[in-house]
PDB file of C-alpha atoms in Angstrom:
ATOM      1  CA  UNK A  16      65.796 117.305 184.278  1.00 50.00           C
ATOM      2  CA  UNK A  17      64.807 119.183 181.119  1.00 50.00           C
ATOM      3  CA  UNK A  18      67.263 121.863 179.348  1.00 56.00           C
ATOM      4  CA  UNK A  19      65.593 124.602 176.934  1.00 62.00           C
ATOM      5  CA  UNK A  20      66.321 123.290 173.418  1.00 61.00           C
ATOM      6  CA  UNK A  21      69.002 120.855 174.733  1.00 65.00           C
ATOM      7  CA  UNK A  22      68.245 116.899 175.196  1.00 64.00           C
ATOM      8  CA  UNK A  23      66.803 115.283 178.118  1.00 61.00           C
ATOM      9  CA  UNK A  24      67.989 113.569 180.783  1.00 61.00           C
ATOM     10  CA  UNK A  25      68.408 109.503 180.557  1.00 62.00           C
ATOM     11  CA  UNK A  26      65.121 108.344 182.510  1.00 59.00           C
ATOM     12  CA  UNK A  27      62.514 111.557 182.298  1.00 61.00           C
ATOM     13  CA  UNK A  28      60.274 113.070 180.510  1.00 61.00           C
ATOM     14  CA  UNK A  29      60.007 116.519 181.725  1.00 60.00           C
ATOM     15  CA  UNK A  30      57.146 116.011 183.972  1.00 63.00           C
ATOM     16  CA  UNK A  31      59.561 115.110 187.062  1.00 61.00           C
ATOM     17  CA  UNK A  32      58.788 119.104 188.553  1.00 61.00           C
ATOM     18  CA  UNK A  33      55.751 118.593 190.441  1.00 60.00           C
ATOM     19  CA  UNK A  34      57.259 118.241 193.398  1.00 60.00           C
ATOM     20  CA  UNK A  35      59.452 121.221 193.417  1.00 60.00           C
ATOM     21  CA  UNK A  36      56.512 123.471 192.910  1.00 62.00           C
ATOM     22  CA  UNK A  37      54.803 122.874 196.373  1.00 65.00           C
ATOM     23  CA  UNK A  38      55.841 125.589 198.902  1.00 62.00           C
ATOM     24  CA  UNK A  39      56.611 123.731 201.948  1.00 63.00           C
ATOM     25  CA  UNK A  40      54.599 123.235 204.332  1.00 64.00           C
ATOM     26  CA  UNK A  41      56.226 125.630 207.535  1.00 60.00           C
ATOM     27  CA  UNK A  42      56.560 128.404 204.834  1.00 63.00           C
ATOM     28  CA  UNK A  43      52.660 128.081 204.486  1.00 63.00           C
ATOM     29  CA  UNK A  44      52.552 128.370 208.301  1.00 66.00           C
ATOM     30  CA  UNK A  45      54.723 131.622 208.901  1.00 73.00           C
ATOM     31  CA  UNK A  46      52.488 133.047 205.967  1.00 73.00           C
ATOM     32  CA  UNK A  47      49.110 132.209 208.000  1.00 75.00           C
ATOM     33  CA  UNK A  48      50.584 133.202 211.221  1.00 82.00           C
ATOM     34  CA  UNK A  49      52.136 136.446 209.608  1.00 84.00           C
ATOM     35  CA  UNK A  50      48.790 137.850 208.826  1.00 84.00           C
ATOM     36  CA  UNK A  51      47.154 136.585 211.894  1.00 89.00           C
ATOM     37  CA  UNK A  52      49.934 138.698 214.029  1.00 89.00           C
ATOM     38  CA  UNK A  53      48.720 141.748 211.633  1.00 90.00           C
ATOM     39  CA  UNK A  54      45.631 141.327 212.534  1.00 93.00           C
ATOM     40  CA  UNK A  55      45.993 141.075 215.924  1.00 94.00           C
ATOM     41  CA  UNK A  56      48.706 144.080 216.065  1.00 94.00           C
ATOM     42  CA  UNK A  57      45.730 146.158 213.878  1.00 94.00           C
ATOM     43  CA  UNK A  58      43.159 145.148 216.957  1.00 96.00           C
ATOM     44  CA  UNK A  59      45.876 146.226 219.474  1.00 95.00           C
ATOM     45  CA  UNK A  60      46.822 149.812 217.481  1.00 95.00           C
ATOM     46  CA  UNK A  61      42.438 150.326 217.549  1.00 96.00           C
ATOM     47  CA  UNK A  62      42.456 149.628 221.177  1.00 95.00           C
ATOM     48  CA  UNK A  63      45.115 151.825 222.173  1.00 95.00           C
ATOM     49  CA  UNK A  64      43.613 154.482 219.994  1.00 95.00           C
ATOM     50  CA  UNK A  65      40.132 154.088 221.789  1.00 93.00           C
ATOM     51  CA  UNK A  66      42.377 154.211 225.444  1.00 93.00           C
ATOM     52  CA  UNK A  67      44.097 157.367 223.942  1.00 93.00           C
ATOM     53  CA  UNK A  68      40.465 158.883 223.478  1.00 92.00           C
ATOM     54  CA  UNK A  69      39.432 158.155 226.652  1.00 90.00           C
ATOM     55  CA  UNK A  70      42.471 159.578 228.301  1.00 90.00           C
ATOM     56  CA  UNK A  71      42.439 162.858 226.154  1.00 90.00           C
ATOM     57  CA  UNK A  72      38.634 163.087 226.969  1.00 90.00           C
ATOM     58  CA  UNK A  73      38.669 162.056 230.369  1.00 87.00           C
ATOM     59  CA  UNK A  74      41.920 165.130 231.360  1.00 85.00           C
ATOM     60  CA  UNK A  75      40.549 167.849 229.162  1.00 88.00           C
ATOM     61  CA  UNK A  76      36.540 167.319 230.503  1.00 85.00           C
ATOM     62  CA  UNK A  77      35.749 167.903 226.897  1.00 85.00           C
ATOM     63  CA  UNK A  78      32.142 165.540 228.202  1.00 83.00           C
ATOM     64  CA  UNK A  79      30.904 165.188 231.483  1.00 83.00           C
ATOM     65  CA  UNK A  80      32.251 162.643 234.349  1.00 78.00           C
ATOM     66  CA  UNK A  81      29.228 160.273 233.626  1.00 80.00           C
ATOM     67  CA  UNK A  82      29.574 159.692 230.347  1.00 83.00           C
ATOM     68  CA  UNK A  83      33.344 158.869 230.135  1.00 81.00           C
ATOM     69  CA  UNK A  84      35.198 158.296 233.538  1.00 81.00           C
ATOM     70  CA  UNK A  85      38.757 159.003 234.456  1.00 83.00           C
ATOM     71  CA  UNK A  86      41.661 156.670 233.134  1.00 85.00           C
ATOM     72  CA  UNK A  87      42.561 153.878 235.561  1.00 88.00           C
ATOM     73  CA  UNK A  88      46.272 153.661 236.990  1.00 91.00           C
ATOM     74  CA  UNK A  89      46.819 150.751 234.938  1.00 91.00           C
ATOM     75  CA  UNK A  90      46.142 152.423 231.307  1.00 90.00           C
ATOM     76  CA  UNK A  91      49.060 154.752 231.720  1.00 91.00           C
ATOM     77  CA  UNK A  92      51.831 151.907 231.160  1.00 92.00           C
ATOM     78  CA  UNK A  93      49.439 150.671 228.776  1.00 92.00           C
ATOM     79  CA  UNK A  94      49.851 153.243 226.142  1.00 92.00           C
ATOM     80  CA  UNK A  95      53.814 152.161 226.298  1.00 94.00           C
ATOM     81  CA  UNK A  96      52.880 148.756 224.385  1.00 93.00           C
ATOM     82  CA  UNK A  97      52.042 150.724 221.046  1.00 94.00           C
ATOM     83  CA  UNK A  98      55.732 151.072 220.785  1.00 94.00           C
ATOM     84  CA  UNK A  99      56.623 146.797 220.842  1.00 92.00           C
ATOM     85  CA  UNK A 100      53.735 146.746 217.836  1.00 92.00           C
ATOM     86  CA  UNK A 101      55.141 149.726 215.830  1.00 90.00           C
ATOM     87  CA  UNK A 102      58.335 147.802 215.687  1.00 90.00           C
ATOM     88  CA  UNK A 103      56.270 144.151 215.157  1.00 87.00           C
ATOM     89  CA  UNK A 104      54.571 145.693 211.633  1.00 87.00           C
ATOM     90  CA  UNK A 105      57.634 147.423 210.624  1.00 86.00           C
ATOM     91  CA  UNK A 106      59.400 143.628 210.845  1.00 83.00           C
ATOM     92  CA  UNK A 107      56.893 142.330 208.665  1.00 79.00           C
ATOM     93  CA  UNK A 108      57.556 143.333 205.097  1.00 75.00           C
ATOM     94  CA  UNK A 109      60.939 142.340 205.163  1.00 69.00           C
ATOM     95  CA  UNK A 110      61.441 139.669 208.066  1.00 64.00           C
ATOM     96  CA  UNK A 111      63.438 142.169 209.960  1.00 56.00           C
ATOM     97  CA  UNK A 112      63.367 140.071 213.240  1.00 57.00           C
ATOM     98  CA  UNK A 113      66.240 142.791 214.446  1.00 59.00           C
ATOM     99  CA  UNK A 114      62.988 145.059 215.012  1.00 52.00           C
TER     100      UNK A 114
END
């Protein structure tokens, strides 16, 4: 190891870093998987906005039966899971895992 202005230690030359500068390698992982969850919380968020559209078009007849059809039973519940992916993104910029 290398002090500023100081002398060296017995045995190096300085260039005995390298190694500490590599982020290891299961850091690099939660930073790939980290933006694939965005991404995949982002798709989710557009789908349950399109479902939300269909709903709101589909109860106030704003266009006719034909052209977008009534919400199935299932799509209700559905519109629950925008809360678990609110909470996901808010996690993210500070590893809250408590969200």
């Amino acid at each position: 190891m290398a002090s500023r202005g100081g002398p060296r230690a017995a045995g190096t030359d300085g260039s005995d870093f390298q190694h500490r500068e590599r982020v290891a390698s299961h850091y690099q992982m939660s930073v790939t998987l980290k933006s694939e969850i965005k991404k995949l919380i982002y798709t989710h968020v557009v789908l349950w906005l399109l479902l939300l559209a269909q709903m709101v078009v589909g109860h106030l007849k704003l266009l006719p039966h034909d052209q977008v059809a009534m919400p199935y039973q299932w799509e209700y519940p559905y519109l629950l899971s925008i809360l678990p992916s609110l909470l996901g993104l808010l996690s993210f910029p500070r590893n809250n895992i408590s969200y």
